[in-house]
Each structure stands twice: as C-alpha cells, then as structure tokens.
Amino acid sequence: MSYEKVPQAKHLFIGTRQTVKALKAGKVNELVLASDADPVIKSMLLQAASTADVPVTYADSMKKLGIACGINVGAAAVAIQM
C-alpha cells in the first residue's frame, strides 16, 4: 500500500470507532485497513465499508499505519476524506 494518501487527506478518521462513524455518515472516500488488525474488527469495518460502497486498501501493519497517520501507536483502520 502507498502511504502517501494518508498525509495528503483533507481529513483522517483514525481508529475503529471514528472510522465506523465516518463510514455511516458518508464522509469517507477510502478505508485503509491494517492487515494484522483483529479479525472481528476487520470484519466489522469491511461490512461498514461495503454498506457505504467505499473502496478498501490494506496496509502492511497497524504499526506502519499508525506512523503514516503521525501517531505513536498502531492503528487498525483509517478512513480518508479527500
């Protein structure tokens, strides 16, 4: 995955709760999901993205996704609003 989209985004929704809320509100252009995220969380996010008709991109790991977002902890998911 190219992490370049993350810092270029108009707005980021970082984390599971914020991502789900943003998906339900129709504010998301793309969902970035960490490959090593918990399977239950991934399933929930994939369902929400499918319902919202939002494309999903996969990141290598939660740690790398967190770094791309500028945080010092891992991130299971990031919703991008362009």
Tab-separated table of C-alpha atoms in Angstrom:
chain	number	residue	atom	x	y	z
A	1	MET	CA	0.000	0.000	0.000
A	2	SER	CA	1.164	3.507	-0.716
A	3	TYR	CA	1.066	5.507	2.489
A	4	GLU	CA	1.241	8.814	0.581
A	5	LYS	CA	-2.543	9.276	0.556
A	6	VAL	CA	-2.714	9.448	4.333
A	7	PRO	CA	-0.843	12.752	4.865
A	8	GLN	CA	-2.481	14.266	1.758
A	9	ALA	CA	-6.008	13.662	3.018
A	10	LYS	CA	-8.322	16.555	3.830
A	11	HIS	CA	-9.356	14.762	6.998
A	12	LEU	CA	-8.452	11.469	8.673
A	13	PHE	CA	-10.658	9.393	10.923
A	14	ILE	CA	-8.237	7.264	12.931
A	15	GLY	CA	-9.321	4.180	14.841
A	16	THR	CA	-12.229	1.805	14.706
A	17	ARG	CA	-14.941	3.922	16.355
A	18	GLN	CA	-14.218	7.100	14.412
A	19	THR	CA	-13.928	5.143	11.172
A	20	VAL	CA	-17.277	3.401	11.602
A	21	LYS	CA	-19.000	6.696	12.455
A	22	ALA	CA	-17.484	8.387	9.409
A	23	LEU	CA	-18.484	5.495	7.136
A	24	LYS	CA	-22.071	5.606	8.383
A	25	ALA	CA	-22.153	9.390	7.904
A	26	GLY	CA	-20.956	9.091	4.301
A	27	LYS	CA	-17.805	11.136	4.900
A	28	VAL	CA	-15.269	8.566	3.641
A	29	ASN	CA	-13.622	8.253	0.234
A	30	GLU	CA	-11.377	5.320	1.114
A	31	LEU	CA	-10.803	2.948	4.018
A	32	VAL	CA	-7.275	1.822	4.881
A	33	LEU	CA	-7.278	-1.349	6.954
A	34	ALA	CA	-4.241	-2.891	8.658
A	35	SER	CA	-3.656	-6.484	7.584
A	36	ASP	CA	-2.797	-7.536	11.139
A	37	ALA	CA	-5.869	-5.969	12.770
A	38	ASP	CA	-8.123	-8.172	14.879
A	39	PRO	CA	-10.332	-10.336	12.591
A	40	VAL	CA	-13.525	-9.237	14.372
A	41	ILE	CA	-12.655	-5.570	13.871
A	42	LYS	CA	-11.686	-6.157	10.235
A	43	SER	CA	-14.975	-7.932	9.586
A	44	MET	CA	-16.987	-5.100	11.145
A	45	LEU	CA	-15.101	-2.442	9.166
A	46	LEU	CA	-15.354	-4.357	5.897
A	47	GLN	CA	-19.113	-4.681	6.377
A	48	ALA	CA	-19.457	-0.942	7.068
A	49	ALA	CA	-17.309	-0.095	4.026
A	50	SER	CA	-19.347	-2.431	1.829
A	51	THR	CA	-22.601	-0.866	3.004
A	52	ALA	CA	-21.205	2.625	2.328
A	53	ASP	CA	-19.761	1.498	-1.040
A	54	VAL	CA	-16.274	2.676	-0.050
A	55	PRO	CA	-13.117	1.075	-1.511
A	56	VAL	CA	-10.748	-0.676	0.901
A	57	THR	CA	-6.959	-0.603	0.765
A	58	TYR	CA	-4.764	-2.745	3.007
A	59	ALA	CA	-1.735	-1.563	4.972
A	60	ASP	CA	1.101	-3.906	5.930
A	61	SER	CA	0.656	-3.490	9.668
A	62	MET	CA	-1.041	-1.493	12.388
A	63	LYS	CA	2.311	-0.036	13.408
A	64	LYS	CA	3.115	1.273	9.906
A	65	LEU	CA	-0.395	2.664	9.513
A	66	GLY	CA	-0.115	4.488	12.842
A	67	ILE	CA	3.216	6.001	11.804
A	68	ALA	CA	1.731	7.155	8.490
A	69	CYS	CA	-1.008	8.898	10.487
A	70	GLY	CA	1.530	10.638	12.714
A	71	ILE	CA	0.644	8.783	15.902
A	72	ASN	CA	2.929	6.729	18.145
A	73	VAL	CA	0.635	3.726	18.413
A	74	GLY	CA	-0.744	1.255	15.906
A	75	ALA	CA	-3.967	1.949	14.044
A	76	ALA	CA	-6.316	-0.820	12.903
A	77	ALA	CA	-8.052	1.446	10.420
A	78	VAL	CA	-8.021	4.912	8.934
A	79	ALA	CA	-10.803	6.481	6.928
A	80	ILE	CA	-9.687	9.052	4.379
A	81	GLN	CA	-11.741	12.054	3.317
A	82	MET	CA	-10.239	13.795	0.296
